[in-house]
Coordinates of C-alpha atoms in Angstrom, one line a residue:
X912 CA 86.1 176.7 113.1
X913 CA 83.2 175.8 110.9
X914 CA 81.0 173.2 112.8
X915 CA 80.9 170.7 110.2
X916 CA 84.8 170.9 109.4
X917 CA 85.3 168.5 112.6
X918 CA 88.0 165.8 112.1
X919 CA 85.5 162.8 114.0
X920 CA 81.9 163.4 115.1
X921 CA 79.6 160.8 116.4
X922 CA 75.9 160.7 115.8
X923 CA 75.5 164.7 114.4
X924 CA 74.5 165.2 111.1
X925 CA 74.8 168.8 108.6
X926 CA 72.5 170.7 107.0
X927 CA 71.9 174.2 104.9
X928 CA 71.8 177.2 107.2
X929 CA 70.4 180.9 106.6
X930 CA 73.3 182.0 108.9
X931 CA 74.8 184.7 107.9
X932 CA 77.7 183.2 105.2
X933 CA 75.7 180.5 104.2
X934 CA 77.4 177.1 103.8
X935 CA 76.1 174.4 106.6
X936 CA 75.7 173.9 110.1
X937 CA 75.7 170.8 112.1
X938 CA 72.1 169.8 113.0
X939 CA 70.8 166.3 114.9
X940 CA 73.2 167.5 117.9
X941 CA 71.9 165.6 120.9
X942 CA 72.9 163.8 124.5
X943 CA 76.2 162.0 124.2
X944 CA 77.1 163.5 120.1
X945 CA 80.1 165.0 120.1
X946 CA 82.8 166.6 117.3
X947 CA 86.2 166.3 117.8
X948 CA 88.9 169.7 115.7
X949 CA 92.4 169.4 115.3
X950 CA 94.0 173.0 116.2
X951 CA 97.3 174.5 116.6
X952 CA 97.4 177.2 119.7
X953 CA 100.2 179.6 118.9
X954 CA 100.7 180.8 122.4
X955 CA 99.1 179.4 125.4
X956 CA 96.6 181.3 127.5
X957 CA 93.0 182.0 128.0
X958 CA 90.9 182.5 125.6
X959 CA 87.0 183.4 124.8
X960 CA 85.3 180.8 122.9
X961 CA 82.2 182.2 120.5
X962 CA 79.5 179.4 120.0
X963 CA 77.3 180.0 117.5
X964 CA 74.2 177.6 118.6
X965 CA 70.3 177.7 117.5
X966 CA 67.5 175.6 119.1
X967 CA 64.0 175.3 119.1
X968 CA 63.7 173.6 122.4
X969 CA 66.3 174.9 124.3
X970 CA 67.9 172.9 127.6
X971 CA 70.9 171.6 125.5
X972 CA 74.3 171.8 127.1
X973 CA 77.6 171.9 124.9
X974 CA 81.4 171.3 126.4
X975 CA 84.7 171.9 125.2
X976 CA 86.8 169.0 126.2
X977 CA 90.4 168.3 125.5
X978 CA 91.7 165.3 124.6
X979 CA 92.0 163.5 127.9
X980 CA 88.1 164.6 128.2
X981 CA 89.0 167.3 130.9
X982 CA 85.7 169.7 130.4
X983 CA 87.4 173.0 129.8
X984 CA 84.7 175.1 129.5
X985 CA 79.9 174.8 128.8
X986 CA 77.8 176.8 127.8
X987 CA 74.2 176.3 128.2
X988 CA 71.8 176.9 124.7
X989 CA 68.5 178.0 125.5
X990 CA 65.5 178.1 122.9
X991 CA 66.4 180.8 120.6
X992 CA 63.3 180.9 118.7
X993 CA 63.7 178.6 115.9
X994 CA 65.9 175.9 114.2
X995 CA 67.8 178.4 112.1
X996 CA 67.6 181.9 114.7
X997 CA 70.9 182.1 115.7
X998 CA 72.9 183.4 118.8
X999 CA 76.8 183.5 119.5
X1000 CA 77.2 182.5 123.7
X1001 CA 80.4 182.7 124.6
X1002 CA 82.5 180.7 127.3
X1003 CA 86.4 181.4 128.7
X1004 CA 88.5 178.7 128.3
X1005 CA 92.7 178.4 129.3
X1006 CA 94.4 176.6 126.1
X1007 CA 98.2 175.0 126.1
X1008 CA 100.4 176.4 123.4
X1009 CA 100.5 173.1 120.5
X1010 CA 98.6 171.0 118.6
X1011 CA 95.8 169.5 120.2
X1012 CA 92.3 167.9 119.7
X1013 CA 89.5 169.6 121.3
X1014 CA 86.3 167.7 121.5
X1015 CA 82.6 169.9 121.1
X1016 CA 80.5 167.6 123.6
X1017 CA 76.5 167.3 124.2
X1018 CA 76.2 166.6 127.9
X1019 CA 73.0 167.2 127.4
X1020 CA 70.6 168.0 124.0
X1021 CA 67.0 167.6 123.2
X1022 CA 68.2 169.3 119.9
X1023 CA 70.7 172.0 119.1
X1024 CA 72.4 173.0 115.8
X1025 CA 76.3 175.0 115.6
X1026 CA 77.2 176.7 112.8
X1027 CA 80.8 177.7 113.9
X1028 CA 83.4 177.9 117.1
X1029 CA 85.5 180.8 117.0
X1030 CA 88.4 181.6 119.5
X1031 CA 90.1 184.9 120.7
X1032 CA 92.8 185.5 123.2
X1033 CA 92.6 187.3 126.6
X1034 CA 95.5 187.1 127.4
X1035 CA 97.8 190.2 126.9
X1036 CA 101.0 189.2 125.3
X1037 CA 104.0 189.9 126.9
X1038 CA 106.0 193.6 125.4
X1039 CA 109.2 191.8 123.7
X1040 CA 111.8 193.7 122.0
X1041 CA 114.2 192.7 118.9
X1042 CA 116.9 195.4 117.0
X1043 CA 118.5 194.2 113.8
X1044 CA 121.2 195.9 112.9
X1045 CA 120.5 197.6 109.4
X1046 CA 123.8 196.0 107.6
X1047 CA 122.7 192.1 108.8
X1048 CA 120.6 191.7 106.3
X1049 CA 120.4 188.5 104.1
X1050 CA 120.0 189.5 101.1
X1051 CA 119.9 192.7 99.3
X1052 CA 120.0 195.3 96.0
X1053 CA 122.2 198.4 95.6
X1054 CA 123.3 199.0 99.2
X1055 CA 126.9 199.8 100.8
X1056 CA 128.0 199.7 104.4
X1057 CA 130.3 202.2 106.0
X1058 CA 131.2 203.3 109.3
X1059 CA 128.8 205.2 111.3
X1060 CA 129.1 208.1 114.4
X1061 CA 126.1 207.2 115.6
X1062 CA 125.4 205.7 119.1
X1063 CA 126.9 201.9 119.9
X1064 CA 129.0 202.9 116.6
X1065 CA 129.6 200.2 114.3
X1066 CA 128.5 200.3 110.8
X1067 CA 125.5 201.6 109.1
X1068 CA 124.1 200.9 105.4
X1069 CA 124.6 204.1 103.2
X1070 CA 124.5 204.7 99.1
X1071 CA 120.8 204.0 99.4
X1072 CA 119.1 205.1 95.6
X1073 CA 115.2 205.1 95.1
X1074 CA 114.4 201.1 94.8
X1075 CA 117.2 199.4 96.8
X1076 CA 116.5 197.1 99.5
X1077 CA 117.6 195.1 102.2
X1078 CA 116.1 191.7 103.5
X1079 CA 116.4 190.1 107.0
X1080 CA 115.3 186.1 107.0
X1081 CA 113.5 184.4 110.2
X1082 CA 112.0 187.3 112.0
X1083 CA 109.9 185.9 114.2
X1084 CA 106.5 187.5 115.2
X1085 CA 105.7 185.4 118.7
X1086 CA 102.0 186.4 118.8
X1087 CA 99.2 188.2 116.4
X1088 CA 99.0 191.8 117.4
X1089 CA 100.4 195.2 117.1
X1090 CA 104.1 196.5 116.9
X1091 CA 106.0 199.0 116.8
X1092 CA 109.1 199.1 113.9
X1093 CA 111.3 201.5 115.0
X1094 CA 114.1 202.6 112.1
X1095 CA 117.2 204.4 112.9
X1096 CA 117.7 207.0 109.8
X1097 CA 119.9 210.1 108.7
X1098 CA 119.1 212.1 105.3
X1099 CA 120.2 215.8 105.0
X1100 CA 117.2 216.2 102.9
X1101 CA 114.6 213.8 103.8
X1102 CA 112.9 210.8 102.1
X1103 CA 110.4 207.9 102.1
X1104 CA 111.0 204.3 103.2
X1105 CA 108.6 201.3 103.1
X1106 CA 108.0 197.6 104.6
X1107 CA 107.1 194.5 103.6
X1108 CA 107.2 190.5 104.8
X1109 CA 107.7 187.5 102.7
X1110 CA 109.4 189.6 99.6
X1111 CA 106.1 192.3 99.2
X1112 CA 103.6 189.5 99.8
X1113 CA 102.5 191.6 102.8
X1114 CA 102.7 195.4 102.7
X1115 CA 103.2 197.1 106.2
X1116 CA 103.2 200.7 104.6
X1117 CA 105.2 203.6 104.1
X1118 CA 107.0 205.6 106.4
X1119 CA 108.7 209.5 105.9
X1120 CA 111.9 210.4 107.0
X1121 CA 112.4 213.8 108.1
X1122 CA 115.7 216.1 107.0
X1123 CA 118.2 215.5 109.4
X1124 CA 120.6 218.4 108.4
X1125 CA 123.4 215.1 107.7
X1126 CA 124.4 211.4 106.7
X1127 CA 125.4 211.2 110.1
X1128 CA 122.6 213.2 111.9
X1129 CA 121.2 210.4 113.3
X1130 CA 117.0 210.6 114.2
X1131 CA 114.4 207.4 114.7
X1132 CA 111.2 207.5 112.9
X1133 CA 108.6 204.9 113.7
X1134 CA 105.5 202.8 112.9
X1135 CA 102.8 200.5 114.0
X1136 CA 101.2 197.3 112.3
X1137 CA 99.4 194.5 112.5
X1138 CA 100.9 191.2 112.3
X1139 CA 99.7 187.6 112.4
X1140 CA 102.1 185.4 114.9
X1141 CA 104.6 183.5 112.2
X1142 CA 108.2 183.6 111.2
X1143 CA 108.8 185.9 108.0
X1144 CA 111.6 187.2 105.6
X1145 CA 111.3 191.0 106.9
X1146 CA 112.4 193.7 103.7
X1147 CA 112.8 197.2 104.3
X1148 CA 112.9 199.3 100.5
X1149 CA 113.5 203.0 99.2
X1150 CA 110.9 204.3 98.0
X1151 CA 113.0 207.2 97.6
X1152 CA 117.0 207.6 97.8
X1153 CA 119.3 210.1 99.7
X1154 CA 119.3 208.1 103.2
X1155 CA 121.4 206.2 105.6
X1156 CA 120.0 203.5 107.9
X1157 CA 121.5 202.3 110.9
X1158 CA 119.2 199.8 112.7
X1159 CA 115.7 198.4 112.8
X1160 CA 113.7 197.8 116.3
X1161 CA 110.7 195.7 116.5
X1162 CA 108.4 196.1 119.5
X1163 CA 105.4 194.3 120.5
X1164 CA 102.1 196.0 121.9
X1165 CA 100.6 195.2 125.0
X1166 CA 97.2 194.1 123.3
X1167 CA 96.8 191.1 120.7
X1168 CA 94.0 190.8 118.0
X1169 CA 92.2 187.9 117.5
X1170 CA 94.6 185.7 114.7
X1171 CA 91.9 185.7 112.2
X1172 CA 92.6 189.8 112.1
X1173 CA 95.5 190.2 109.7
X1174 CA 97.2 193.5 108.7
X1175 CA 96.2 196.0 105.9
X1176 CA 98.0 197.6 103.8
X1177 CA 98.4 201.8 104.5
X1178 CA 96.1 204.3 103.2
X1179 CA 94.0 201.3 101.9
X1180 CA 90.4 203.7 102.6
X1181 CA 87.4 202.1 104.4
X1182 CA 88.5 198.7 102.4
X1183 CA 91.5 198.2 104.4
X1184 CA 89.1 199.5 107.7
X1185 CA 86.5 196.9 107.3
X1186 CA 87.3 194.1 105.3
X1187 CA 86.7 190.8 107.3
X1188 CA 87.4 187.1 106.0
X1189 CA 85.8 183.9 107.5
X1190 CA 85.4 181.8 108.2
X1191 CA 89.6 181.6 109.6
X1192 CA 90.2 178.4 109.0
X1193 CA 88.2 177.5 105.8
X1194 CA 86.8 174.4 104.7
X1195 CA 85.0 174.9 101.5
X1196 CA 84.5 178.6 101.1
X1197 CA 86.1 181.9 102.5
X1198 CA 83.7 185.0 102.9
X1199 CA 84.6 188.3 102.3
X1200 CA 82.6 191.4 104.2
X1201 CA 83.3 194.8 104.1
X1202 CA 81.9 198.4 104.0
X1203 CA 82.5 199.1 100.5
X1204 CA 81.2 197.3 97.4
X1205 CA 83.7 193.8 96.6
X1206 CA 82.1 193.5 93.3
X1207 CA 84.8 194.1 90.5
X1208 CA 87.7 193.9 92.6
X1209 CA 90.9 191.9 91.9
X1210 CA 92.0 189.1 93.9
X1211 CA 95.0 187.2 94.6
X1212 CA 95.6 183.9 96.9
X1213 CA 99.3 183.6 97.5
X1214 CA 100.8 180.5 99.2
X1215 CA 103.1 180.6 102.0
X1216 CA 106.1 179.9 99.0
X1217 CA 104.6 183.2 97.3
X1218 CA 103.3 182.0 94.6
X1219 CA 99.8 183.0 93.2
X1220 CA 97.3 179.9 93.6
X1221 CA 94.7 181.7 92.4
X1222 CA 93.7 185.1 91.0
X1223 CA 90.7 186.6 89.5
X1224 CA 87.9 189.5 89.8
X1225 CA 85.3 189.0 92.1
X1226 CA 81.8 188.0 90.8
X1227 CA 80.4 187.3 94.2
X1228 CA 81.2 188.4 98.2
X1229 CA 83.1 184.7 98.5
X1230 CA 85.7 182.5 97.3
X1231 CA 85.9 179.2 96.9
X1232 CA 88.9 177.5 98.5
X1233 CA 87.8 173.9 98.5
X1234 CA 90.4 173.0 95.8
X1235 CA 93.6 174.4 97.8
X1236 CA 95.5 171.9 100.0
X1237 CA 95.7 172.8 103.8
X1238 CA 98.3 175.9 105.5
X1239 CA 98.3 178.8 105.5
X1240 CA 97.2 181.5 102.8
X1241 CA 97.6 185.0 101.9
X1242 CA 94.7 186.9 100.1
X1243 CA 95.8 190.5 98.2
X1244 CA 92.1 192.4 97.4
X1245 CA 92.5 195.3 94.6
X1246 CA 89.6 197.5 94.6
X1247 CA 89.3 200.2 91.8
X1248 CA 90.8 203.6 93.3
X1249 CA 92.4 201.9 96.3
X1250 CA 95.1 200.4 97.2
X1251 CA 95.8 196.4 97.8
X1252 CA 94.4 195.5 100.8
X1253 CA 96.1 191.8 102.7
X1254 CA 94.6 189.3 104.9
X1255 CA 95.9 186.2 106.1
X1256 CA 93.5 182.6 106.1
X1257 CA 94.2 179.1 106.6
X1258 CA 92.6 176.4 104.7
X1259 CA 91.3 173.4 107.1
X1260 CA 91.7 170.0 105.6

């Protein structure tokens, strides 16, 4: 959370800051100021807060409070050398699941500047398990369904040809993380398949599918990803043809990422290793860091409706985002000789 993005504040004012990203910081931040954020906590848990503080003094004391002024969690800012030399001090804090109003309190401040809050779970999500039976889909192009030999019988989708696909709506993702997607497949020959969310707005990669020796040799090939906690329109698609697919399993890992760590696409080179946006949510401007020159590359914003909001080739190592209305974005970065690499953002009021 950007310092100055605050919903109320009393008494603090903002400033430039040579931080690195640039943008402003909240500055004048002394005994009794206080900002208040509007969040949304997907799950509930504890969580390490990140405050990145500076003072020239030092002595200055900073809660998080929620809204019935419960101190959840201080850390204490000593002098850091300088008005604009800044440190990240980090305190644990437990969170409800929901929308809430936390309140960035000076209980005590002969002077201290923020630039930004940021939060990331400790908690280990729970492992959760979901199989969708391949022929449940909701939608789909160029598929049959037939009657399978395969374990649990029932039926399994068959006649797959090289660009056919099959859509399942409201999969539900319950926190941000890695999984496992597990597909039940038989192909006497072998061949390739590949996942997406939200109709290709989000690639999760290809997989291979080994030569089963028959339609109804039955083997289960597997993947992991990274997903941001949401509910999405899952699509499985042939990249190739000659396949029959029985049913899907989606697993979660025992470890979460940090929400404002979203997925890249496969074989997407050190771009898809290193790229980092923030800040996650953004006010005004959205940052883009990597390993690899940005400069040249493509860019599209998608909205959660998937539809490009804006698009262009990147001039500079940020974006600005001030013109789009709040929720949640998706950003698709092209460099040349790569491919597309994704990251999810949301856009603060």
């Amino acid at each position: 959370m950007e310092a100055e993005s605050s919903s109320a504040q009393s008494g603090t004012q903002t400033e430039t800051t040579t931080d690195t990203g640039g943008g402003l910081n909240v500055a004048w931040y002394e005994t009794g100021d206080w900002l208040d954020y509007s969040v949304n906590v997907a799950t509930a848990g504890s969580y390490t807060v990140g405050f990145r503080v500076s003072s020239a003094y030092g002595g200055a004391t900073l809660q998080l409070r929620n809204s019935a002024g419960t101190v959840l969690g201080s850390v204490n800012v000593g002098n850091t050398g300088g008005w604009q030399n800044w440190q990240t001090i980090n305190a644990t804090v437990t969170l409800p699941a929901g929308r809430q109003t936390l309140r960035l309190f000076a209980s005590a401040s002969t002077g201290c500047n923020v630039n930004w809050l940021s939060f990331a779970s400790t908690t280990p999500p729970p492992t959760s398990s979901t199989t969708i039976q391949a022929e449940a889909f909701t939608s789909m192009q160029g598929v049959q369904t037939e009657t399978t030999t395969d374990t649990g019988g029932g039926q399994n989708v068959g006649f797959i040809d090289a660009t056919d696909w099959m859509a399942y709506a409201n999969i539900n993702f319950p926190t941000s993380g890695t999984y496992t997607i597990e597909y039940r497949v038989a192909s006497p020959s072998g061949s390739t398949l590949s996942s997406d969310l939200n109709a290709g707005s989000i690639q999760l990669g290809n997989v291979t599918i080994p030569a089963t020796g028959g339609w109804q040799n039955w083997t289960t090939v597997r993947q992991t990803v990274n997903v941001n906690a949401g509910t999405y329109s899952f699509g499985v698609y042939a990249q190739a043809g000659g396949w029959n697919f029985n049913w899907l399993r989606i697993t979660k890992g025992t470890a979460a990422r940090p929400a404002e760590t979203t997925l890249a696409t496969a074989d997407a080179g050190s771009l898809g290793r290193s790229l980092e946006v923030y800040p996650n949510p953004a006010a005004h401007v959205l940052h883009l860091r990597a390993e690899t020159s940005l400069a040249g590359s493509r860019y599209q914003i998608i909205d959660a409706t998937g539809r490009t909001v804006l698009s262009g080739q990147l001039q500079a190592t940020d974006l600005d985002v001030s013109a789009l209305k709040a929720g949640v974005y998706t950003l698709r970065l092209t460099a040349e000789d790569q491919a597309s690499v994704v990251r999810r953002f949301i856009k603060a009021q």
